[in-house]
XYZ file of C-alpha atoms in Angstrom:
661
model
C -0.204 -0.125 -0.044
C 1.116 3.475 -1.075
C 1.420 5.401 2.378
C 1.194 9.338 1.899
C 0.906 12.292 4.335
C -0.378 15.847 3.407
C 2.226 18.420 4.883
C -0.785 20.398 6.724
C -0.332 17.706 8.902
C 3.390 18.237 10.312
C 5.023 21.439 12.444
C 7.681 22.675 10.324
C 9.148 24.227 7.173
C 8.592 21.967 3.700
C 12.088 20.758 4.094
C 11.928 19.764 7.511
C 8.059 17.954 6.463
C 9.341 15.947 3.656
C 12.217 14.558 5.161
C 10.467 13.944 8.108
C 7.968 11.793 6.171
C 10.587 9.751 4.328
C 12.356 9.170 8.013
C 8.951 7.838 9.369
C 9.176 5.448 5.939
C 6.553 7.678 4.296
C 5.933 6.261 0.191
C 5.019 10.220 -0.310
C 3.549 13.450 0.192
C 0.790 16.279 -0.785
C 2.024 19.390 -1.377
C -0.247 21.741 0.870
C 0.099 24.954 -1.690
C 0.537 27.545 2.125
C 3.885 25.309 3.239
C 5.412 25.824 -0.760
C 3.976 29.376 -1.260
C 6.263 30.238 2.121
C 9.619 28.555 1.392
C 12.494 29.771 0.601
C 12.854 27.049 -1.858
C 12.280 27.011 -5.122
C 9.857 24.954 -6.713
C 12.639 22.495 -8.592
C 14.319 22.608 -5.613
C 11.885 20.856 -3.801
C 11.251 18.038 -6.475
C 15.070 17.920 -6.317
C 14.536 17.226 -2.120
C 12.258 14.397 -3.010
C 13.817 12.568 -5.384
C 16.793 12.261 -2.761
C 15.046 11.571 -0.444
C 13.307 8.451 -1.887
C 9.157 9.682 -1.740
C 6.902 11.223 -4.374
C 4.908 14.513 -4.583
C 1.749 12.390 -4.931
C -1.123 15.817 -5.000
C -1.046 19.524 -4.859
C -3.637 20.580 -2.691
C -6.624 22.903 -2.420
C -7.158 24.740 -5.548
C -10.849 25.998 -4.338
C -13.953 28.103 -5.514
C -14.078 26.808 -9.190
C -17.061 26.086 -9.823
C -21.045 26.981 -10.148
C -19.909 30.821 -10.877
C -20.871 32.966 -13.971
C -19.064 32.698 -17.383
C -16.970 35.671 -16.492
C -15.874 34.182 -13.195
C -15.551 30.895 -14.496
C -12.495 32.305 -17.457
C -10.683 34.026 -13.942
C -10.821 31.070 -12.666
C -9.420 28.759 -15.337
C -6.724 31.044 -16.073
C -6.069 30.866 -11.696
C -6.144 26.607 -12.392
C -3.482 27.186 -15.365
C -0.930 29.079 -13.588
C -1.375 25.850 -11.042
C -0.858 23.425 -13.480
C 2.667 24.898 -15.182
C 3.307 25.081 -11.120
C 2.859 20.943 -11.042
C 4.340 20.113 -13.963
C 7.519 22.134 -12.361
C 6.991 20.022 -8.815
C 6.220 16.976 -10.997
C 3.064 16.464 -9.735
C 0.019 15.493 -12.187
C -2.804 15.372 -9.431
C -4.005 18.404 -8.476
C -7.527 18.465 -5.242
C -10.199 20.788 -6.462
C -12.771 21.227 -2.967
C -16.284 21.855 -4.104
C -16.637 25.562 -3.952
C -17.907 26.688 -0.196
C -17.460 30.543 -1.060
C -18.359 32.324 -4.566
C -21.046 29.174 -5.977
C -24.219 30.823 -7.100
C -24.921 28.684 -9.661
C -27.608 25.775 -7.755
C -27.990 23.801 -12.194
C -25.202 20.944 -11.946
C -25.960 20.657 -15.226
C -23.313 23.878 -15.920
C -20.974 22.742 -12.848
C -20.618 19.256 -14.606
C -20.106 20.836 -17.790
C -17.317 23.835 -16.074
C -15.927 20.481 -14.752
C -15.510 18.968 -18.010
C -13.195 22.756 -19.590
C -11.265 22.279 -16.811
C -10.104 19.004 -17.559
C -9.919 19.658 -21.484
C -7.175 22.538 -19.992
C -5.749 20.320 -17.420
C -5.579 17.215 -20.789
C -3.279 20.018 -21.932
C -0.405 20.092 -18.813
C -0.415 16.171 -17.822
C -2.667 16.722 -15.117
C -5.685 14.565 -12.902
C -8.473 16.367 -11.193
C -9.024 14.987 -8.429
C -13.335 16.156 -6.989
C -13.935 16.404 -3.555
C -16.982 17.357 -1.623
C -16.339 19.548 1.349
C -19.090 18.771 4.402
C -19.488 22.541 4.436
C -19.437 23.059 0.399
C -22.023 25.496 -0.600
C -24.334 23.391 -2.729
C -21.793 20.071 -2.892
C -21.587 18.816 0.301
C -21.927 15.129 0.141
C -19.653 12.439 -1.936
C -21.810 10.800 -3.319
C -23.163 14.223 -5.144
C -19.733 14.740 -6.215
C -19.291 11.488 -8.081
C -22.300 11.977 -9.849
C -20.876 15.163 -11.614
C -18.120 13.495 -12.131
C -20.019 10.770 -13.361
C -21.540 13.288 -15.727
C -18.840 15.186 -16.738
C -17.719 12.025 -17.797
C -14.000 12.577 -19.160
C -10.501 11.061 -18.763
C -8.395 13.578 -16.556
C -11.843 14.310 -14.097
C -11.958 12.283 -11.487
C -12.789 11.922 -7.861
C -11.562 12.486 -4.457
C -12.717 10.043 -0.680
C -11.640 12.112 1.619
C -13.123 9.868 5.467
C -13.861 12.921 7.274
C -16.096 14.787 5.226
C -17.546 11.783 4.708
C -18.697 10.258 8.000
C -18.639 13.680 9.668
C -22.142 14.427 7.645
C -22.490 10.221 8.419
C -23.810 10.048 4.793
C -24.819 6.216 3.516
C -21.382 4.783 2.039
C -23.222 2.272 -0.137
C -22.993 4.647 -2.728
C -18.698 3.991 -2.307
C -19.924 0.721 -4.781
C -20.669 2.137 -7.563
C -17.645 4.498 -8.045
C -14.843 2.199 -10.139
C -11.680 2.654 -8.442
C -9.939 4.400 -11.286
C -11.902 7.137 -10.808
C -11.302 7.535 -7.430
C -8.262 10.051 -8.086
C -7.128 10.557 -5.008
C -8.012 8.991 -0.992
C -7.511 10.886 2.529
C -8.051 9.434 5.575
C -8.654 11.038 8.956
C -10.395 10.712 12.160
C -11.797 11.854 14.332
C -13.203 12.600 18.081
C -17.284 12.317 18.449
C -18.299 16.147 19.099
C -21.040 17.849 18.374
C -20.141 21.185 16.931
C -19.949 22.735 13.694
C -18.362 21.058 11.238
C -15.626 23.415 9.937
C -14.475 23.819 12.999
C -14.102 19.731 14.357
C -12.567 19.756 10.662
C -9.522 22.383 11.001
C -9.001 21.643 14.491
C -9.973 18.280 15.966
C -8.555 15.613 13.476
C -7.007 12.299 14.456
C -4.949 10.250 12.773
C -6.491 6.946 12.261
C -7.252 4.351 15.141
C -7.091 7.078 17.242
C -11.179 8.587 16.975
C -14.142 7.627 16.965
C -14.657 6.372 13.583
C -15.134 2.752 12.024
C -11.973 3.146 9.304
C -10.968 -0.157 8.846
C -15.017 -0.341 7.329
C -14.478 3.015 5.198
C -10.642 1.261 3.925
C -12.047 -1.952 2.498
C -14.994 -0.090 0.661
C -12.212 1.721 -0.981
C -10.114 -1.317 -1.747
C -13.816 -3.026 -2.840
C -13.735 -0.215 -5.927
C -10.622 -1.695 -6.953
C -8.698 1.717 -6.080
C -4.540 1.189 -6.440
C -3.599 5.093 -5.462
C -2.108 6.671 -2.606
C -3.656 6.260 0.967
C -2.960 9.053 2.244
C -3.120 10.790 5.792
C -4.981 15.001 6.393
C -5.445 16.034 9.658
C -5.801 19.220 10.922
C -5.043 19.102 14.502
C -3.420 21.885 16.871
C -1.884 19.928 18.880
C -0.163 18.219 15.531
C 0.936 21.402 13.600
C 3.122 22.190 17.780
C 4.059 18.872 18.252
C 7.420 17.310 17.445
C 7.925 16.785 13.655
C 9.417 13.309 13.185
C 7.296 12.197 16.173
C 3.826 13.501 14.705
C 5.098 11.049 11.535
C 5.953 8.384 12.784
C 2.396 8.415 14.588
C 0.956 8.658 11.421
C 2.443 6.200 9.566
C 1.729 3.669 12.784
C -1.808 4.958 12.518
C -2.137 3.610 8.833
C -0.332 0.325 9.150
C -2.631 -0.801 11.834
C -5.359 -0.076 9.539
C -4.277 -1.339 6.643
C -3.178 -4.497 8.785
C -6.774 -4.551 10.068
C -7.835 -5.012 6.714
C -5.231 -7.101 4.831
C -6.549 -10.274 5.959
C -10.117 -9.734 5.184
C -9.221 -9.231 1.772
C -7.182 -10.633 -1.202
C -5.032 -9.424 -3.720
C -5.977 -10.242 -7.272
C -3.708 -12.728 -7.745
C -3.436 -14.114 -3.969
C -3.987 -17.774 -2.981
C -6.397 -18.905 -1.292
C -7.542 -22.136 -0.789
C -11.055 -23.722 -1.596
C -11.351 -24.390 1.741
C -10.112 -21.027 2.972
C -11.829 -18.702 -0.233
C -10.320 -15.530 -0.155
C -12.883 -12.043 0.578
C -12.751 -9.040 -1.814
C -9.930 -8.420 -3.944
C -8.240 -5.024 -3.557
C -5.304 -3.628 -5.721
C -4.013 -1.846 -2.803
C -1.071 -4.507 -1.803
C -2.581 -4.322 1.799
C 0.699 -6.157 3.921
C -0.509 -7.474 7.448
C 1.546 -7.475 10.610
C 2.541 -10.434 13.327
C -0.739 -11.063 15.209
C -1.351 -10.671 18.629
C -3.427 -11.500 21.363
C -5.241 -8.807 24.023
C -2.185 -9.599 27.037
C -3.473 -11.920 29.510
C -2.553 -9.791 32.678
C -0.204 -7.847 33.979
C 2.987 -9.655 34.929
C 4.996 -6.789 36.365
C 5.007 -2.412 37.648
C 8.404 -0.819 37.643
C 8.970 2.503 39.778
C 12.441 4.586 40.201
C 12.715 6.312 42.701
C 15.876 8.704 44.545
C 13.308 8.031 47.984
C 14.094 4.433 48.133
C 13.419 4.723 52.456
C 9.918 6.532 51.211
C 8.993 4.443 49.203
C 10.225 1.074 50.015
C 8.451 2.462 53.763
C 5.212 2.800 52.271
C 5.096 -0.367 50.085
C 5.752 -2.571 53.786
C 2.567 -0.848 54.749
C 0.661 -1.629 52.242
C 1.889 -5.237 52.763
C 4.533 -5.900 50.365
C 7.640 -8.112 50.869
C 10.373 -7.238 50.136
C 12.553 -10.641 48.346
C 15.529 -9.583 47.519
C 18.154 -7.477 44.825
C 18.196 -8.595 41.834
C 21.637 -10.412 41.392
C 23.483 -8.442 39.059
C 22.345 -4.797 39.716
C 22.316 -4.300 43.516
C 19.917 -1.059 42.920
C 16.979 -2.944 42.061
C 14.937 -5.019 44.205
C 11.623 -6.694 44.330
C 8.419 -6.111 46.003
C 5.536 -8.520 45.775
C 2.069 -9.179 47.435
C 0.911 -12.203 46.225
C 1.593 -11.632 42.392
C 1.521 -7.756 42.566
C 5.132 -7.347 41.872
C 6.885 -4.193 41.880
C 9.994 -3.627 40.311
C 12.263 -1.046 42.281
C 15.007 0.924 40.577
C 17.104 3.586 42.713
C 18.495 5.682 41.469
C 21.718 7.290 42.169
C 23.708 10.712 41.441
C 20.874 11.499 39.233
C 21.568 8.327 37.120
C 19.037 6.013 36.386
C 20.045 2.393 36.766
C 19.924 -0.807 34.593
C 17.233 -3.231 35.640
C 16.400 -6.024 35.868
C 12.950 -8.151 34.277
C 11.907 -4.545 32.519
C 15.202 -4.219 30.651
C 15.146 -0.719 32.319
C 18.478 0.886 31.086
C 21.074 3.942 31.700
C 19.782 6.331 28.760
C 16.890 6.500 27.552
C 15.324 6.647 23.910
C 15.535 10.278 21.707
C 13.810 9.237 19.493
C 10.752 7.807 21.276
C 10.079 11.292 23.059
C 12.463 10.922 26.212
C 15.564 13.324 27.121
C 19.249 12.255 28.343
C 17.681 15.387 31.607
C 19.171 13.073 34.858
C 16.560 11.576 36.350
C 15.274 12.786 39.650
C 12.130 11.651 41.517
C 9.645 8.792 42.133
C 7.484 7.831 38.706
C 6.763 4.696 37.099
C 9.362 3.468 34.736
C 7.497 1.079 33.302
C 5.143 -2.407 32.611
C 5.801 -5.805 31.508
C 2.559 -7.078 29.755
C 2.262 -11.017 29.680
C 1.537 -12.131 26.198
C 0.857 -15.447 24.331
C 3.534 -15.046 21.462
C 6.603 -12.520 23.286
C 8.665 -12.655 19.761
C 5.404 -11.881 17.181
C 4.599 -9.378 19.579
C 7.923 -7.320 19.646
C 8.401 -8.082 16.144
C 4.496 -6.562 15.713
C 5.946 -3.312 18.072
C 9.286 -3.146 15.609
C 6.845 -3.261 11.579
C 3.896 -0.473 13.918
C 7.887 2.066 14.167
C 8.382 1.630 17.877
C 11.648 2.551 19.172
C 13.188 0.039 20.825
C 14.780 0.037 24.958
C 18.035 -0.594 25.280
C 18.823 -3.015 28.616
C 21.405 -4.073 30.323
C 21.551 -7.545 30.656
C 23.908 -10.370 31.942
C 24.447 -13.823 30.451
C 22.954 -15.078 32.477
C 19.654 -13.517 32.721
C 15.819 -13.921 31.037
C 16.275 -12.382 27.576
C 13.087 -9.440 27.590
C 12.607 -7.283 24.944
C 10.727 -3.870 25.176
C 10.219 -0.503 23.589
C 9.090 3.040 24.921
C 5.752 4.289 24.765
C 4.479 7.692 23.469
C 5.134 8.758 26.899
C 8.560 8.267 27.540
C 7.850 4.648 29.806
C 9.075 0.969 29.240
C 6.854 -1.356 27.394
C 7.918 -5.103 28.203
C 6.339 -8.406 26.583
C 6.919 -11.332 29.199
C 5.805 -14.866 27.626
C 2.430 -16.036 29.690
C 3.540 -19.308 32.184
C 1.312 -20.218 34.414
C 4.139 -21.239 36.854
C 6.076 -17.950 38.523
C 7.528 -16.064 35.962
C 11.726 -17.346 35.440
C 13.127 -13.660 35.925
C 12.027 -13.676 39.568
C 14.782 -16.235 40.445
C 16.713 -13.506 39.407
C 16.373 -12.070 42.633
C 17.107 -15.332 44.753
C 13.553 -16.603 45.681
C 10.146 -15.613 45.765
C 7.726 -16.188 48.446
C 4.647 -14.324 49.402
C 0.876 -16.013 50.385
C -1.280 -13.814 49.883
C -4.136 -13.219 47.445
C -3.645 -10.086 45.792
C -2.727 -8.594 42.284
C -2.256 -5.558 39.925
C -5.965 -4.652 39.306
C -5.153 -1.370 37.352
C -2.064 1.092 36.578
C -3.168 4.886 35.548
C -0.848 6.261 33.290
C -0.791 10.074 32.802
C -0.183 11.540 29.175
C 1.138 14.749 27.855
C -1.757 16.137 26.695
C -0.372 16.781 23.088
C 0.383 12.813 22.953
C -3.151 12.008 24.569
C -4.170 10.213 21.015
C -1.285 8.476 19.772
C -0.876 6.634 23.106
C -3.960 5.471 22.540
C -3.251 3.949 19.139
C 0.121 2.477 20.231
C -1.681 0.325 23.140
C -4.666 -0.540 20.007
C -1.950 -1.369 18.235
C 0.724 -2.927 19.845
C -1.479 -4.931 22.347
C -4.630 -5.089 20.651
C -6.362 -3.444 23.729
C -9.500 -1.595 23.373
C -9.848 2.231 24.493
C -13.198 2.499 26.369
C -15.460 5.696 25.831
C -13.552 9.168 27.004
C -14.859 11.002 30.313
C -14.504 14.190 32.178
C -13.117 14.351 35.702
C -13.630 17.246 37.618
C -10.780 18.414 39.195
C -9.641 21.838 41.698
C -6.820 22.788 37.914
C -10.093 21.825 35.484
C -10.970 18.965 33.930
C -9.211 15.671 33.669
C -9.704 13.374 30.749
C -9.303 9.927 31.427
C -9.740 6.806 29.301
C -9.358 3.452 30.154
C -7.462 1.228 27.861
C -8.563 -2.521 28.440
C -8.795 -5.786 27.171
C -11.492 -7.937 26.807
C -12.117 -10.033 30.079
C -10.111 -7.235 32.230
C -7.555 -8.677 33.315
C -5.726 -5.625 32.189
C -6.765 -2.260 32.662
C -5.226 0.993 31.925
C -6.771 4.376 32.828
C -4.685 6.802 30.525
C -4.904 10.948 32.039
C -4.518 13.712 30.811
C -4.376 17.301 33.371
C -4.723 20.638 31.914
C -1.703 22.162 34.369
C 1.894 20.051 33.600
C 4.420 19.488 36.244
C 6.799 21.887 36.135
C 9.309 19.400 37.891
C 11.153 17.105 35.121
C 11.214 13.496 35.285
C 13.448 12.529 32.278
C 12.685 9.618 31.407
C 9.328 9.971 31.385
C 7.059 12.833 29.184
C 7.560 14.750 26.393
C 10.560 17.480 26.187
C 11.372 16.699 30.221
C 7.628 17.538 31.611
C 5.195 14.865 33.602
C 1.699 16.217 33.174
C 0.423 17.356 37.042
C -1.988 14.296 37.116
C -0.327 12.216 39.249
C 1.072 8.111 38.444
C -0.772 4.851 40.244
C -0.615 1.823 40.710
C -3.783 -0.419 41.763
C -3.262 -3.436 44.132
C -6.386 -5.948 44.524
C -6.620 -7.717 47.280
C -8.964 -9.714 49.190
C -10.123 -7.595 52.741
C -9.293 -4.216 52.389
C -10.472 -3.734 55.660
C -7.664 -5.978 56.829
C -5.031 -4.118 54.424
C -6.029 -0.951 55.351
C -5.524 -1.835 58.994
C -2.580 -3.321 58.636
C -1.379 -0.348 56.607
C -2.718 1.992 59.227
C -0.422 -0.251 61.966
C 2.600 0.009 60.952
C 1.722 4.009 60.219
C 1.144 4.810 56.309
C 0.627 8.157 55.213
C -3.146 7.673 54.136
C -4.744 10.522 51.500
C -7.574 12.088 53.142
C -10.882 11.875 52.841
C -13.112 14.743 54.057
C -16.481 14.131 56.764
C -18.077 15.658 53.848
C -17.453 12.547 51.594
C -19.200 10.622 53.517
C -21.937 11.951 54.571
C -22.382 12.300 50.897
C -22.082 8.198 50.498
C -24.591 7.777 53.231
C -27.303 9.775 51.208
C -26.626 8.542 48.258
C -26.529 4.490 48.974
C -28.176 4.814 52.445
C -25.522 2.234 54.203
C -25.559 0.983 57.469
C -23.744 2.910 60.392
C -21.329 0.588 61.610
C -20.082 0.097 58.064
C -20.456 3.532 56.958
C -18.298 4.390 60.849
C -15.897 1.405 59.372
C -15.458 2.678 56.316
C -14.350 6.333 57.762
C -12.069 4.658 60.625
C -10.340 2.624 57.295
C -9.914 6.412 55.345
C -12.056 3.804 52.556
C -13.941 5.199 50.015
C -16.892 3.551 48.027
C -19.276 2.645 45.241
C -21.326 0.773 43.437
C -23.790 -0.674 40.692
C -25.504 -2.669 39.916
C -23.060 -5.591 39.524
C -21.110 -4.832 42.803
C -19.381 -3.170 45.177
C -15.660 -1.271 44.562
C -14.458 -0.172 47.714
C -10.558 1.247 47.984
C -7.770 3.721 49.522
C -5.791 5.615 48.860
C -1.679 6.495 49.820
C -0.140 10.040 50.474
C 1.986 10.234 46.893
C 5.846 9.870 46.031
C 7.491 11.763 43.520
C 4.860 11.493 40.998
C 3.279 8.093 42.579
C 1.032 6.933 44.551
C -0.970 3.634 45.584
C -3.909 2.533 45.842
C -5.805 -0.550 47.592
C -9.011 -2.361 46.250
C -11.385 -4.630 46.982
C -13.786 -5.111 44.032
C -17.829 -7.133 44.946
C -19.416 -9.042 42.414
C -18.728 -8.170 39.075
C -18.097 -4.713 39.497
C -15.910 -3.502 36.658
C -15.289 0.261 37.116
C -12.837 1.751 39.400
C -14.789 4.143 41.550
C -14.990 7.396 39.300
C -17.187 8.999 41.802
C -14.653 9.094 43.846
C -12.375 10.576 41.627
C -13.316 13.782 42.201
C -12.679 13.499 46.193
C -9.019 12.036 45.162
C -7.823 14.807 42.943
C -9.049 17.726 45.536
C -7.103 16.054 48.635
C -4.064 15.981 46.233
C -4.074 18.548 45.341
C -4.592 20.658 49.146
C -1.619 18.154 49.948
C 0.097 19.616 47.256
C -0.011 23.186 47.787
C 0.716 22.459 51.719
C 3.492 21.219 50.525
C 4.050 24.201 48.507
C 3.573 26.111 51.250
C 6.318 24.476 54.208
C 8.765 24.872 51.084
C 8.112 28.568 50.352
C 8.711 28.854 54.082
C 11.836 27.046 54.289
C 12.852 29.121 51.306
C 12.371 31.781 52.996
C 13.803 31.164 56.277
C 16.591 30.361 54.634
C 17.095 33.234 52.845
């Protein structure tokens, strides 16, 4: 499949965009007119650069407000078009995007439009140019793809075809059945964009909120399947208008874009066969396609979370808190003396100590002492306490790693002794590490690198809550969808003292892996290397939720060991009583143990939180019945309590600084 990307998707100069697209692995680009206009390089120089980089220039766009006008204006428009055709010859581009008229059209007569398309086709033919006519969703008289196709069909000109753009079609909820009527050779170009489900005017939606395939709410697999069935063989291109993309790192956005196309391509590759495919009689091929779709190694959903790794420069505080929660210290890694293993049943926490601002090499997680610039991490000194990585249990770790590499995820370099288990992982968009562990029913082999394991408690990691940089939130959703086959649940906004926190859960079908992704409205000023884009970690803290059999016993144990619980206000328990009409003695028990409570028609959820160390805190939970949520009504209580605690610490620090001054 020939992959392409519009330069408008990327930040930077035209030259930087071309280099980023080539570096990411795109086959070609669409030249957005404004990018060329502001470039100091000549069209010939741009064409030479593209040839040097090994990418094609697939489309020049956009040409606006041509059709549906009076004769005098149309003649002026033809003159304007001819100048663009000459420019395209200098660039070596043979296809131009013609958008349906949104500003100057005065005639609703389709016959007039058809005749004007024919005349444009005649002019284009003398320059060897193809016209891809696209219905903009806000076009004055032509706003639906099927209407545009009817006009192209009536024009019946070899130089006039149509462009299908998923945003303009899906944003209007247009019936897709007529795509099947369009011969593939009359689709001159294909543009893809996803989008979140929003209720707003379509122009603003288009200009600011498009995202790459897999990062929004639309079924682009079905859309591309329909296009492929027409016999279309041209470029599959991304055209995404998004404020975050145009402010982000050019190379990183390009990689994210290509990942989205490769994931989308693979999602339909197994259901559509190439014309020369050799499916057996027992397994007939699906509809044929000329797109040459390439599959990816198959991966199943992860079976669970093998471990979570935390890095810290405050080892005493972190390990004391874990002891208070009932974790047992197992030992140090045999070849990495600054790495420890703590267990609570099957909940495994690896703690790697940061010494002198340098992260140590880790154990099963494979943490390295350096970070990958391509993954969005930085080489700043490591500091604080933060969640470094997660190990996922997968059915085929080799295929999972191969798929990750083909989706352009950067591998984590790992310090490994000759007798350590060979483990491989990649950097996630937020700079954390994702490792693939071969699923084993027995105790994981890597634990023996710490000497032994022993813990009789029934406990496991229920979920891990990750903070995401706001400008790469959608990238994270696609990352976990495409690499680990997790499913994105509908997002929701949670109120906090500093604004709304966007939250979206990534989960496996059976719930064995649950990962709420959150982004807060304000970033920390404090940088944490190895996590965060440009050395900035979002203000929303991250946490590990550990399931236990008896939340009251866990709370009592923690209380007796001096745990610093996150305080819960009296108002919460009064409100809880009004919502659920709980027995007075049960309500009192909840309050005495700092436990929060929620329930639905399927079950109950009891949980408590620790104070935050660095950017990490713990949550102990007990699920009763088939409760599948995360205590969402309690999230504002936690956020407010954490905000108060942070304010107190800031005030104390300011007071100490004043005294020292």
